[in-house]
Amino acid sequence: MRNIFYFNILFLVHATLYAQEEFVPPPAKYITTIPFTQLTGGIIILHATFDDFKDSLNFVLDTGSGGISIDSFTCDYYKLKTVPSDRIVRGIAGMKYVSFTNDHTLHLQGVTVDKLDFHINNYDILTSAYGMHIDGIIGYSFFRRYLTCIDYDNQQIKVYTPGTYKYPRGGYLLKPQFSTLPMQFAEVKDNKDILAKFYLDTGAGLCFLMNDDFANDSAVFKKKRKKYLTQAEGLGGKTEMQLSVVKEIKIGPYRFHNVPAYVFNDEYNVTNYPALGGLIGNDILRRFNVVLNYPQQEIYIKPNKHYVDSFDYSYTGLGFYLINGAITVTDIIKESPAEKAGFKYGDIIIGVENNFSNNIQTYKVLLQNAKARLRVVVMRNGEPQIIYIKVKSIF
């Protein structure tokens, strides 16, 4: 008996020593910390310069982008050489062949990324929606080179070289499937429990979006679940969507209840149904501090101080954009609170409640006040008018 016991001890010690001699990549090395600006829906804006130009440009940090892109206006402004291609990009409102401008350098605070091939897109509608010029989108071409830690608490990003990295305690390691975009299993519960894959998309300023084929085929919604007609912006322009609520979404061990959910007709198959059901946007992801470890094909999420933030259940049916410096009403959904309040196409919003900042982001936040009766001051035919809108709650 003593000999057997002795043998077992030696085996355990030998196994431990063997594990300690495992070959691993070198440790990830810290490079820099980059501050960011956050817009409605959690959208991340990074400030950068391009090549040897000195102007500060605005880029969206987007895990839903399979490369890196630059706005067509910015491309023309700098007189960049362009090359046509047979490659196609798809968005929620269209698809098109794109041209490229190749071998450029992007300078972020503390890190320079070179040898980048930018595809060219028109981001006028994003510029109008966000109230700042969007010069481009940073996606996979950046993420594949670095380990990227997004700290939503402090609105900063830490960048490391690829390598071994000790994730902080208190979170959960996701192992999504990667192409150029991360695809993660999540559970959706409403009429029934559904397990499906979804893109993780920091460039989407919403909680959750479903392909209508997925929603219909899975019968995920309860039959009495009400849906509201609305619109969203993306590549190709605006597209109609339906807005509703699902009872629960679970990512790893984390559950979110009564989550606002969009459903749209995915004409261009952006969500790759039936392989995927849609996407999880940054109004969910911003509730975690996130480590994007593309080189190891891992994503680590840890709840942050925004984890228990209330969801936005407001519905107005009012679409407005910054056009030539004026915040202009362009869309009024039929039978929506906006139509009932009396808004007209072309109204210029100059104030919401007591705020007259002419800041479109501020006005959007003020209107995210479900069940409130809000005063909106508009200019119509050169005359100021006061409109009262009763913001509806979708939940």
mmCIF file of C-alpha atoms in Angstrom:
data_model
loop_
_atom_site.group_PDB
_atom_site.id
_atom_site.type_symbol
_atom_site.label_atom_id
_atom_site.label_comp_id
_atom_site.label_asym_id
_atom_site.label_seq_id
_atom_site.Cartn_x
_atom_site.Cartn_y
_atom_site.Cartn_z
ATOM 1 C CA MET A 1 0.000 0.000 0.000
ATOM 2 C CA ARG A 2 2.851 2.333 0.842
ATOM 3 C CA ASN A 3 4.415 1.763 -2.606
ATOM 4 C CA ILE A 4 1.162 2.570 -4.413
ATOM 5 C CA PHE A 5 0.700 5.758 -2.411
ATOM 6 C CA TYR A 6 4.273 6.787 -3.175
ATOM 7 C CA PHE A 7 3.741 6.205 -6.893
ATOM 8 C CA ASN A 8 0.621 8.388 -6.952
ATOM 9 C CA ILE A 9 2.402 11.276 -5.290
ATOM 10 C CA LEU A 10 5.212 11.065 -7.829
ATOM 11 C CA PHE A 11 2.693 11.055 -10.684
ATOM 12 C CA LEU A 12 0.974 14.212 -9.405
ATOM 13 C CA VAL A 13 4.261 16.016 -8.946
ATOM 14 C CA HIS A 14 5.426 14.949 -12.398
ATOM 15 C CA ALA A 15 2.156 16.200 -13.966
ATOM 16 C CA THR A 16 2.483 19.547 -12.220
ATOM 17 C CA LEU A 17 6.040 20.042 -13.435
ATOM 18 C CA TYR A 18 5.034 19.100 -16.948
ATOM 19 C CA ALA A 19 2.269 21.742 -16.987
ATOM 20 C CA GLN A 20 4.706 24.388 -15.751
ATOM 21 C CA GLU A 21 6.929 23.717 -18.758
ATOM 22 C CA GLU A 22 4.199 24.380 -21.315
ATOM 23 C CA PHE A 23 5.311 26.727 -24.097
ATOM 24 C CA VAL A 24 3.226 29.932 -24.242
ATOM 25 C CA PRO A 25 3.426 33.180 -26.217
ATOM 26 C CA PRO A 26 5.273 36.083 -24.584
ATOM 27 C CA PRO A 27 3.229 38.375 -22.323
ATOM 28 C CA ALA A 28 1.118 41.061 -23.945
ATOM 29 C CA LYS A 29 2.884 44.417 -23.603
ATOM 30 C CA TYR A 30 1.061 47.629 -22.797
ATOM 31 C CA ILE A 31 1.290 50.223 -25.588
ATOM 32 C CA THR A 32 -1.033 53.121 -24.815
ATOM 33 C CA THR A 33 -4.307 54.408 -23.365
ATOM 34 C CA ILE A 34 -6.698 56.184 -25.745
ATOM 35 C CA PRO A 35 -9.609 58.306 -24.472
ATOM 36 C CA PHE A 36 -12.884 58.084 -26.353
ATOM 37 C CA THR A 37 -16.149 59.956 -26.706
ATOM 38 C CA GLN A 38 -19.424 58.094 -26.298
ATOM 39 C CA LEU A 39 -22.611 58.921 -28.210
ATOM 40 C CA THR A 40 -26.213 57.766 -27.735
ATOM 41 C CA GLY A 41 -26.549 54.005 -27.853
ATOM 42 C CA GLY A 42 -22.976 53.620 -26.556
ATOM 43 C CA ILE A 43 -21.270 54.365 -29.883
ATOM 44 C CA ILE A 44 -17.502 54.880 -29.420
ATOM 45 C CA ILE A 45 -15.747 57.742 -31.230
ATOM 46 C CA LEU A 46 -11.950 57.751 -31.420
ATOM 47 C CA HIS A 47 -9.997 60.789 -32.522
ATOM 48 C CA ALA A 48 -7.115 60.161 -34.894
ATOM 49 C CA THR A 49 -4.967 61.732 -37.600
ATOM 50 C CA PHE A 50 -4.368 60.301 -41.046
ATOM 51 C CA ASP A 51 -0.976 59.977 -42.777
ATOM 52 C CA ASP A 52 0.880 63.296 -42.391
ATOM 53 C CA PHE A 53 -2.263 65.442 -42.222
ATOM 54 C CA LYS A 54 -2.748 67.343 -38.960
ATOM 55 C CA ASP A 55 -6.558 67.467 -38.802
ATOM 56 C CA SER A 56 -8.218 65.493 -36.007
ATOM 57 C CA LEU A 57 -10.674 63.003 -37.499
ATOM 58 C CA ASN A 58 -13.573 61.071 -35.937
ATOM 59 C CA PHE A 59 -13.702 57.287 -36.288
ATOM 60 C CA VAL A 60 -16.309 54.847 -34.981
ATOM 61 C CA LEU A 61 -14.796 51.824 -33.208
ATOM 62 C CA ASP A 62 -16.788 48.963 -34.673
ATOM 63 C CA THR A 63 -16.509 45.209 -34.126
ATOM 64 C CA GLY A 64 -19.218 44.950 -36.796
ATOM 65 C CA SER A 65 -16.782 46.136 -39.491
ATOM 66 C CA GLY A 66 -14.772 43.552 -41.383
ATOM 67 C CA GLY A 67 -11.976 45.997 -42.257
ATOM 68 C CA ILE A 68 -11.392 49.733 -41.981
ATOM 69 C CA SER A 69 -13.031 52.532 -43.956
ATOM 70 C CA ILE A 70 -12.900 56.239 -44.684
ATOM 71 C CA ASP A 71 -15.658 58.671 -45.609
ATOM 72 C CA SER A 72 -15.849 59.622 -49.291
ATOM 73 C CA PHE A 73 -15.856 63.352 -48.428
ATOM 74 C CA THR A 74 -12.703 62.958 -46.313
ATOM 75 C CA CYS A 75 -11.099 60.946 -49.103
ATOM 76 C CA ASP A 76 -11.873 63.701 -51.637
ATOM 77 C CA TYR A 77 -10.766 66.453 -49.234
ATOM 78 C CA TYR A 78 -7.291 64.913 -48.918
ATOM 79 C CA LYS A 79 -7.189 64.032 -52.642
ATOM 80 C CA LEU A 80 -6.355 60.406 -51.882
ATOM 81 C CA LYS A 81 -5.648 58.022 -54.727
ATOM 82 C CA THR A 82 -8.460 55.481 -55.095
ATOM 83 C CA VAL A 83 -8.577 52.061 -56.721
ATOM 84 C CA PRO A 84 -11.831 50.395 -57.845
ATOM 85 C CA SER A 85 -12.439 46.815 -56.755
ATOM 86 C CA ASP A 86 -14.850 43.933 -57.222
ATOM 87 C CA ARG A 87 -15.449 43.692 -53.452
ATOM 88 C CA ILE A 88 -18.912 44.306 -52.059
ATOM 89 C CA VAL A 89 -19.893 45.723 -48.691
ATOM 90 C CA ARG A 90 -23.330 45.134 -47.200
ATOM 91 C CA GLY A 91 -25.326 47.163 -44.731
ATOM 92 C CA ILE A 92 -28.841 47.162 -43.341
ATOM 93 C CA ALA A 93 -30.073 49.455 -46.130
ATOM 94 C CA GLY A 94 -27.991 48.439 -49.122
ATOM 95 C CA MET A 95 -24.963 46.852 -50.710
ATOM 96 C CA LYS A 96 -22.443 48.164 -53.204
ATOM 97 C CA TYR A 97 -19.063 47.692 -54.815
ATOM 98 C CA VAL A 98 -16.381 49.721 -53.072
ATOM 99 C CA SER A 99 -13.160 51.425 -54.019
ATOM 100 C CA PHE A 100 -10.051 51.417 -51.846
ATOM 101 C CA THR A 101 -7.335 53.854 -50.934
ATOM 102 C CA ASN A 102 -4.310 51.793 -50.012
ATOM 103 C CA ASP A 103 -1.219 51.801 -47.790
ATOM 104 C CA HIS A 104 -2.107 54.567 -45.349
ATOM 105 C CA THR A 105 -1.238 55.247 -41.724
ATOM 106 C CA LEU A 106 -3.575 56.015 -38.842
ATOM 107 C CA HIS A 107 -2.223 57.821 -35.776
ATOM 108 C CA LEU A 108 -4.117 57.268 -32.527
ATOM 109 C CA GLN A 109 -2.925 58.592 -29.189
ATOM 110 C CA GLY A 110 0.244 56.627 -28.440
ATOM 111 C CA VAL A 111 0.009 54.141 -31.312
ATOM 112 C CA THR A 112 0.546 54.314 -35.057
ATOM 113 C CA VAL A 113 -1.057 51.725 -37.334
ATOM 114 C CA ASP A 114 0.490 51.514 -40.791
ATOM 115 C CA LYS A 115 -0.060 49.682 -44.079
ATOM 116 C CA LEU A 116 -3.846 50.063 -43.890
ATOM 117 C CA ASP A 117 -6.089 49.674 -46.926
ATOM 118 C CA PHE A 118 -9.249 51.739 -46.392
ATOM 119 C CA HIS A 119 -12.427 51.038 -48.311
ATOM 120 C CA ILE A 120 -14.408 54.157 -49.145
ATOM 121 C CA ASN A 121 -17.973 54.805 -47.993
ATOM 122 C CA ASN A 122 -20.345 57.738 -47.803
ATOM 123 C CA TYR A 123 -21.133 58.435 -44.141
ATOM 124 C CA ASP A 124 -23.296 61.534 -44.637
ATOM 125 C CA ILE A 125 -26.254 59.943 -42.879
ATOM 126 C CA LEU A 126 -24.162 58.996 -39.826
ATOM 127 C CA THR A 127 -22.750 62.519 -39.719
ATOM 128 C CA SER A 128 -26.283 63.959 -39.769
ATOM 129 C CA ALA A 129 -27.545 61.502 -37.160
ATOM 130 C CA TYR A 130 -24.677 61.997 -34.688
ATOM 131 C CA GLY A 131 -24.173 65.728 -35.221
ATOM 132 C CA MET A 132 -20.436 65.372 -35.873
ATOM 133 C CA HIS A 133 -18.529 64.510 -39.003
ATOM 134 C CA ILE A 134 -17.830 60.774 -39.165
ATOM 135 C CA ASP A 135 -14.571 60.342 -41.066
ATOM 136 C CA GLY A 136 -14.463 56.574 -40.983
ATOM 137 C CA ILE A 137 -14.888 53.289 -39.147
ATOM 138 C CA ILE A 138 -12.160 51.277 -37.409
ATOM 139 C CA GLY A 139 -12.816 47.538 -37.470
ATOM 140 C CA TYR A 140 -11.101 44.210 -37.979
ATOM 141 C CA SER A 141 -7.979 45.685 -39.599
ATOM 142 C CA PHE A 142 -7.163 47.247 -36.213
ATOM 143 C CA PHE A 143 -8.475 44.556 -33.855
ATOM 144 C CA ARG A 144 -6.515 41.712 -35.480
ATOM 145 C CA ARG A 145 -3.222 43.455 -34.654
ATOM 146 C CA TYR A 146 -3.758 44.204 -30.977
ATOM 147 C CA LEU A 147 -5.316 43.168 -27.710
ATOM 148 C CA THR A 148 -7.853 45.932 -26.995
ATOM 149 C CA CYS A 149 -9.402 46.653 -23.574
ATOM 150 C CA ILE A 150 -12.489 48.894 -23.620
ATOM 151 C CA ASP A 151 -13.152 50.581 -20.272
ATOM 152 C CA TYR A 152 -16.614 52.139 -20.462
ATOM 153 C CA ASP A 153 -16.386 53.293 -16.848
ATOM 154 C CA ASN A 154 -13.524 55.661 -17.618
ATOM 155 C CA GLN A 155 -14.168 56.053 -21.356
ATOM 156 C CA GLN A 156 -10.755 54.874 -22.394
ATOM 157 C CA ILE A 157 -9.178 52.068 -24.373
ATOM 158 C CA LYS A 158 -5.946 50.322 -23.431
ATOM 159 C CA VAL A 159 -3.982 48.783 -26.281
ATOM 160 C CA TYR A 160 -1.511 45.883 -25.899
ATOM 161 C CA THR A 161 0.606 43.782 -28.192
ATOM 162 C CA PRO A 162 -0.742 40.249 -28.767
ATOM 163 C CA GLY A 163 0.365 37.725 -26.172
ATOM 164 C CA THR A 164 -0.613 36.050 -22.927
ATOM 165 C CA TYR A 165 -2.867 38.238 -20.827
ATOM 166 C CA LYS A 166 -4.318 37.701 -17.367
ATOM 167 C CA TYR A 167 -7.979 38.715 -17.479
ATOM 168 C CA PRO A 168 -9.303 40.534 -14.388
ATOM 169 C CA ARG A 169 -11.337 38.607 -11.833
ATOM 170 C CA GLY A 170 -15.104 38.806 -11.748
ATOM 171 C CA GLY A 171 -15.907 38.437 -15.433
ATOM 172 C CA TYR A 172 -16.544 35.759 -18.019
ATOM 173 C CA LEU A 173 -14.541 34.514 -20.997
ATOM 174 C CA LEU A 174 -16.498 34.224 -24.241
ATOM 175 C CA LYS A 175 -15.179 32.015 -27.031
ATOM 176 C CA PRO A 176 -17.019 33.371 -30.060
ATOM 177 C CA GLN A 177 -16.616 32.064 -33.550
ATOM 178 C CA PHE A 178 -14.565 34.494 -35.648
ATOM 179 C CA SER A 179 -14.480 35.271 -39.324
ATOM 180 C CA THR A 180 -13.638 38.950 -39.428
ATOM 181 C CA LEU A 181 -16.602 39.549 -37.082
ATOM 182 C CA PRO A 182 -17.181 37.870 -33.702
ATOM 183 C CA MET A 183 -20.241 35.596 -33.552
ATOM 184 C CA GLN A 184 -21.449 34.611 -30.093
ATOM 185 C CA PHE A 185 -24.128 32.191 -28.897
ATOM 186 C CA ALA A 186 -26.806 33.850 -26.776
ATOM 187 C CA GLU A 187 -30.155 32.751 -25.376
ATOM 188 C CA VAL A 188 -33.288 34.710 -26.225
ATOM 189 C CA LYS A 189 -36.454 34.151 -24.214
ATOM 190 C CA ASP A 190 -39.951 35.465 -24.849
ATOM 191 C CA ASN A 191 -42.578 33.119 -26.255
ATOM 192 C CA LYS A 192 -39.989 30.331 -26.045
ATOM 193 C CA ASP A 193 -36.298 29.844 -25.337
ATOM 194 C CA ILE A 194 -34.059 30.162 -28.400
ATOM 195 C CA LEU A 195 -30.311 29.551 -28.583
ATOM 196 C CA ALA A 196 -28.680 31.203 -31.596
ATOM 197 C CA LYS A 197 -25.551 32.995 -32.747
ATOM 198 C CA PHE A 198 -25.389 36.780 -33.027
ATOM 199 C CA TYR A 199 -22.773 39.277 -34.108
ATOM 200 C CA LEU A 200 -21.233 41.305 -31.268
ATOM 201 C CA ASP A 201 -21.381 44.799 -32.750
ATOM 202 C CA THR A 202 -19.981 47.845 -30.949
ATOM 203 C CA GLY A 203 -20.943 49.980 -33.948
ATOM 204 C CA ALA A 204 -24.671 49.374 -33.468
ATOM 205 C CA GLY A 205 -26.263 51.943 -31.149
ATOM 206 C CA LEU A 206 -28.999 49.632 -29.902
ATOM 207 C CA CYS A 207 -29.471 46.655 -27.604
ATOM 208 C CA PHE A 208 -30.580 43.855 -29.849
ATOM 209 C CA LEU A 209 -31.531 43.385 -33.501
ATOM 210 C CA MET A 210 -33.112 40.371 -35.164
ATOM 211 C CA ASN A 211 -33.540 39.293 -38.744
ATOM 212 C CA ASP A 212 -37.308 39.024 -39.376
ATOM 213 C CA ASP A 213 -36.849 35.519 -40.846
ATOM 214 C CA PHE A 214 -35.240 34.444 -37.579
ATOM 215 C CA ALA A 215 -37.974 36.112 -35.520
ATOM 216 C CA ASN A 216 -40.742 34.497 -37.578
ATOM 217 C CA ASP A 217 -39.195 31.037 -37.996
ATOM 218 C CA SER A 218 -38.337 30.746 -34.302
ATOM 219 C CA ALA A 219 -41.651 32.266 -33.148
ATOM 220 C CA VAL A 220 -39.591 33.972 -30.462
ATOM 221 C CA PHE A 221 -42.158 36.701 -29.703
ATOM 222 C CA LYS A 222 -45.295 36.178 -27.689
ATOM 223 C CA LYS A 223 -48.331 36.548 -29.941
ATOM 224 C CA LYS A 224 -49.609 39.564 -28.011
ATOM 225 C CA ARG A 225 -46.248 41.329 -28.039
ATOM 226 C CA LYS A 226 -46.820 44.758 -29.590
ATOM 227 C CA LYS A 227 -44.398 46.138 -32.194
ATOM 228 C CA TYR A 228 -43.873 49.772 -33.151
ATOM 229 C CA LEU A 229 -42.783 50.991 -36.566
ATOM 230 C CA THR A 230 -39.533 52.982 -36.564
ATOM 231 C CA GLN A 231 -36.398 53.619 -38.614
ATOM 232 C CA ALA A 232 -32.656 53.125 -38.289
ATOM 233 C CA GLU A 233 -29.590 54.333 -40.182
ATOM 234 C CA GLY A 234 -26.901 52.249 -41.811
ATOM 235 C CA LEU A 235 -24.986 51.637 -45.000
ATOM 236 C CA GLY A 236 -27.220 52.653 -47.898
ATOM 237 C CA GLY A 237 -29.364 55.062 -45.882
ATOM 238 C CA LYS A 238 -32.394 54.516 -43.675
ATOM 239 C CA THR A 239 -34.529 51.427 -43.377
ATOM 240 C CA GLU A 240 -37.797 50.625 -41.623
ATOM 241 C CA MET A 241 -37.739 48.466 -38.534
ATOM 242 C CA GLN A 242 -40.100 47.286 -35.844
ATOM 243 C CA LEU A 243 -39.343 48.004 -32.201
ATOM 244 C CA SER A 244 -40.489 45.740 -29.404
ATOM 245 C CA VAL A 245 -39.251 43.994 -26.244
ATOM 246 C CA VAL A 246 -38.009 40.475 -25.520
ATOM 247 C CA LYS A 247 -38.401 39.051 -22.048
ATOM 248 C CA GLU A 248 -34.768 38.011 -21.582
ATOM 249 C CA ILE A 249 -31.374 37.845 -23.268
ATOM 250 C CA LYS A 250 -28.591 35.775 -21.739
ATOM 251 C CA ILE A 251 -24.915 36.141 -22.721
ATOM 252 C CA GLY A 252 -22.673 33.714 -20.877
ATOM 253 C CA PRO A 253 -23.973 33.831 -17.270
ATOM 254 C CA TYR A 254 -25.408 37.352 -17.611
ATOM 255 C CA ARG A 255 -29.137 37.889 -17.998
ATOM 256 C CA PHE A 256 -30.907 41.048 -19.135
ATOM 257 C CA HIS A 257 -34.658 41.341 -18.696
ATOM 258 C CA ASN A 258 -37.189 43.155 -20.895
ATOM 259 C CA VAL A 259 -34.689 44.167 -23.537
ATOM 260 C CA PRO A 260 -35.627 46.581 -26.360
ATOM 261 C CA ALA A 261 -35.371 44.655 -29.623
ATOM 262 C CA TYR A 262 -35.494 45.700 -33.270
ATOM 263 C CA VAL A 263 -36.717 43.466 -36.078
ATOM 264 C CA PHE A 264 -36.013 44.226 -39.738
ATOM 265 C CA ASN A 265 -36.368 42.757 -43.190
ATOM 266 C CA ASP A 266 -32.794 41.739 -43.946
ATOM 267 C CA GLU A 267 -33.062 42.087 -47.710
ATOM 268 C CA TYR A 268 -29.275 42.051 -48.160
ATOM 269 C CA ASN A 269 -28.677 39.230 -45.649
ATOM 270 C CA VAL A 270 -26.332 41.280 -43.484
ATOM 271 C CA THR A 271 -27.038 38.965 -40.551
ATOM 272 C CA ASN A 272 -26.303 35.807 -42.590
ATOM 273 C CA TYR A 273 -29.513 34.021 -41.656
ATOM 274 C CA PRO A 274 -29.917 31.111 -40.927
ATOM 275 C CA ALA A 275 -26.334 30.906 -39.653
ATOM 276 C CA LEU A 276 -27.032 33.899 -37.395
ATOM 277 C CA GLY A 277 -30.148 35.522 -35.985
ATOM 278 C CA GLY A 278 -29.013 39.145 -35.826
ATOM 279 C CA LEU A 279 -26.709 41.169 -33.611
ATOM 280 C CA ILE A 280 -26.120 42.312 -30.036
ATOM 281 C CA GLY A 281 -25.353 46.017 -30.039
ATOM 282 C CA ASN A 282 -23.373 48.408 -27.911
ATOM 283 C CA ASP A 283 -26.269 49.405 -25.658
ATOM 284 C CA ILE A 284 -25.786 45.910 -24.194
ATOM 285 C CA LEU A 285 -22.011 45.655 -24.577
ATOM 286 C CA ARG A 286 -21.361 49.032 -22.907
ATOM 287 C CA ARG A 287 -22.623 47.486 -19.654
ATOM 288 C CA PHE A 288 -19.372 45.513 -19.478
ATOM 289 C CA ASN A 289 -15.725 46.411 -19.593
ATOM 290 C CA VAL A 290 -14.577 44.368 -22.568
ATOM 291 C CA VAL A 291 -11.290 42.793 -23.609
ATOM 292 C CA LEU A 292 -11.192 42.138 -27.350
ATOM 293 C CA ASN A 293 -8.508 39.504 -27.857
ATOM 294 C CA TYR A 294 -8.831 38.808 -31.571
ATOM 295 C CA PRO A 295 -5.357 37.187 -31.859
ATOM 296 C CA GLN A 296 -6.490 34.493 -29.380
ATOM 297 C CA GLN A 297 -10.117 34.569 -30.642
ATOM 298 C CA GLU A 298 -11.424 35.449 -27.189
ATOM 299 C CA ILE A 299 -13.608 38.176 -25.740
ATOM 300 C CA TYR A 300 -13.724 38.781 -21.999
ATOM 301 C CA ILE A 301 -16.599 40.693 -20.429
ATOM 302 C CA LYS A 302 -16.853 42.029 -16.880
ATOM 303 C CA PRO A 303 -19.897 43.946 -15.581
ATOM 304 C CA ASN A 304 -19.209 47.625 -14.987
ATOM 305 C CA LYS A 305 -21.096 50.456 -13.268
ATOM 306 C CA HIS A 306 -23.512 50.671 -16.217
ATOM 307 C CA TYR A 307 -24.565 47.028 -15.865
ATOM 308 C CA VAL A 308 -27.795 47.924 -14.043
ATOM 309 C CA ASP A 309 -28.620 51.019 -16.130
ATOM 310 C CA SER A 310 -32.261 51.179 -17.187
ATOM 311 C CA PHE A 311 -33.053 50.419 -20.800
ATOM 312 C CA ASP A 312 -34.511 53.065 -23.076
ATOM 313 C CA TYR A 313 -38.175 52.183 -23.662
ATOM 314 C CA SER A 314 -39.113 55.524 -25.221
ATOM 315 C CA TYR A 315 -40.874 55.749 -28.575
ATOM 316 C CA THR A 316 -41.652 58.974 -30.429
ATOM 317 C CA GLY A 317 -41.726 58.027 -34.112
ATOM 318 C CA LEU A 318 -39.786 61.240 -34.738
ATOM 319 C CA GLY A 319 -36.716 61.284 -36.961
ATOM 320 C CA PHE A 320 -34.450 64.314 -37.081
ATOM 321 C CA TYR A 321 -30.968 65.021 -38.418
ATOM 322 C CA LEU A 322 -28.426 67.823 -38.420
ATOM 323 C CA ILE A 323 -28.724 69.349 -41.896
ATOM 324 C CA ASN A 324 -26.729 72.478 -42.773
ATOM 325 C CA GLY A 325 -26.365 73.261 -39.088
ATOM 326 C CA ALA A 326 -30.096 72.960 -38.318
ATOM 327 C CA ILE A 327 -31.684 70.027 -36.470
ATOM 328 C CA THR A 328 -34.393 69.209 -38.985
ATOM 329 C CA VAL A 329 -37.386 66.863 -38.782
ATOM 330 C CA THR A 330 -37.229 64.442 -41.711
ATOM 331 C CA ASP A 331 -39.351 61.465 -40.614
ATOM 332 C CA ILE A 332 -42.684 61.216 -38.842
ATOM 333 C CA ILE A 333 -44.002 57.686 -38.420
ATOM 334 C CA LYS A 334 -47.707 57.332 -39.129
ATOM 335 C CA GLU A 335 -49.904 57.142 -35.991
ATOM 336 C CA SER A 336 -46.854 57.718 -33.786
ATOM 337 C CA PRO A 337 -46.628 60.185 -30.880
ATOM 338 C CA ALA A 338 -44.799 62.559 -33.243
ATOM 339 C CA GLU A 339 -47.671 62.594 -35.739
ATOM 340 C CA LYS A 340 -50.266 62.974 -32.984
ATOM 341 C CA ALA A 341 -48.281 65.876 -31.504
ATOM 342 C CA GLY A 342 -48.396 67.728 -34.830
ATOM 343 C CA PHE A 343 -44.813 67.676 -36.067
ATOM 344 C CA LYS A 344 -44.340 68.518 -39.753
ATOM 345 C CA TYR A 345 -41.639 67.576 -42.223
ATOM 346 C CA GLY A 346 -39.030 70.362 -42.285
ATOM 347 C CA ASP A 347 -39.649 71.598 -38.739
ATOM 348 C CA ILE A 348 -36.392 72.844 -37.217
ATOM 349 C CA ILE A 349 -35.975 71.851 -33.575
ATOM 350 C CA ILE A 350 -34.442 74.694 -31.590
ATOM 351 C CA GLY A 351 -35.181 73.478 -28.057
ATOM 352 C CA VAL A 352 -36.380 70.561 -25.938
ATOM 353 C CA GLU A 353 -37.773 71.483 -22.536
ATOM 354 C CA ASN A 354 -35.415 74.234 -21.325
ATOM 355 C CA ASN A 355 -32.438 73.168 -23.401
ATOM 356 C CA PHE A 356 -31.588 75.300 -26.447
ATOM 357 C CA SER A 357 -28.067 73.998 -27.065
ATOM 358 C CA ASN A 358 -28.634 72.986 -30.713
ATOM 359 C CA ASN A 359 -26.904 69.717 -29.788
ATOM 360 C CA ILE A 360 -28.581 66.781 -31.499
ATOM 361 C CA GLN A 361 -27.157 64.261 -29.026
ATOM 362 C CA THR A 362 -28.568 66.248 -26.095
ATOM 363 C CA TYR A 363 -31.993 66.482 -27.723
ATOM 364 C CA LYS A 364 -32.055 62.734 -28.391
ATOM 365 C CA VAL A 365 -31.236 61.998 -24.750
ATOM 366 C CA LEU A 366 -33.955 64.394 -23.522
ATOM 367 C CA LEU A 367 -36.519 62.665 -25.741
ATOM 368 C CA GLN A 368 -35.555 59.272 -24.274
ATOM 369 C CA ASN A 369 -38.017 59.819 -21.451
ATOM 370 C CA ALA A 370 -40.786 57.247 -21.688
ATOM 371 C CA LYS A 371 -44.243 58.364 -20.553
ATOM 372 C CA ALA A 372 -43.146 61.992 -20.199
ATOM 373 C CA ARG A 373 -44.923 64.959 -21.764
ATOM 374 C CA LEU A 374 -42.192 67.089 -23.271
ATOM 375 C CA ARG A 375 -42.138 70.581 -24.710
ATOM 376 C CA VAL A 376 -40.364 70.928 -28.059
ATOM 377 C CA VAL A 377 -39.778 74.333 -29.642
ATOM 378 C CA VAL A 378 -39.577 74.352 -33.446
ATOM 379 C CA MET A 379 -39.210 76.901 -36.192
ATOM 380 C CA ARG A 380 -41.853 76.434 -38.882
ATOM 381 C CA ASN A 381 -42.019 78.792 -41.850
ATOM 382 C CA GLY A 382 -39.800 81.199 -39.960
ATOM 383 C CA GLU A 383 -42.048 81.307 -36.896
ATOM 384 C CA PRO A 384 -41.398 79.618 -33.511
ATOM 385 C CA GLN A 385 -43.985 77.109 -32.348
ATOM 386 C CA ILE A 386 -44.330 75.010 -29.211
ATOM 387 C CA ILE A 387 -45.264 71.353 -29.617
ATOM 388 C CA TYR A 388 -46.040 69.018 -26.737
ATOM 389 C CA ILE A 389 -45.265 65.358 -27.310
ATOM 390 C CA LYS A 390 -46.310 62.480 -25.067
ATOM 391 C CA VAL A 391 -43.446 59.979 -25.288
ATOM 392 C CA LYS A 392 -44.742 56.427 -25.449
ATOM 393 C CA SER A 393 -43.247 53.499 -23.537
ATOM 394 C CA ILE A 394 -42.777 50.238 -25.443
ATOM 395 C CA PHE A 395 -42.768 48.315 -22.153
#
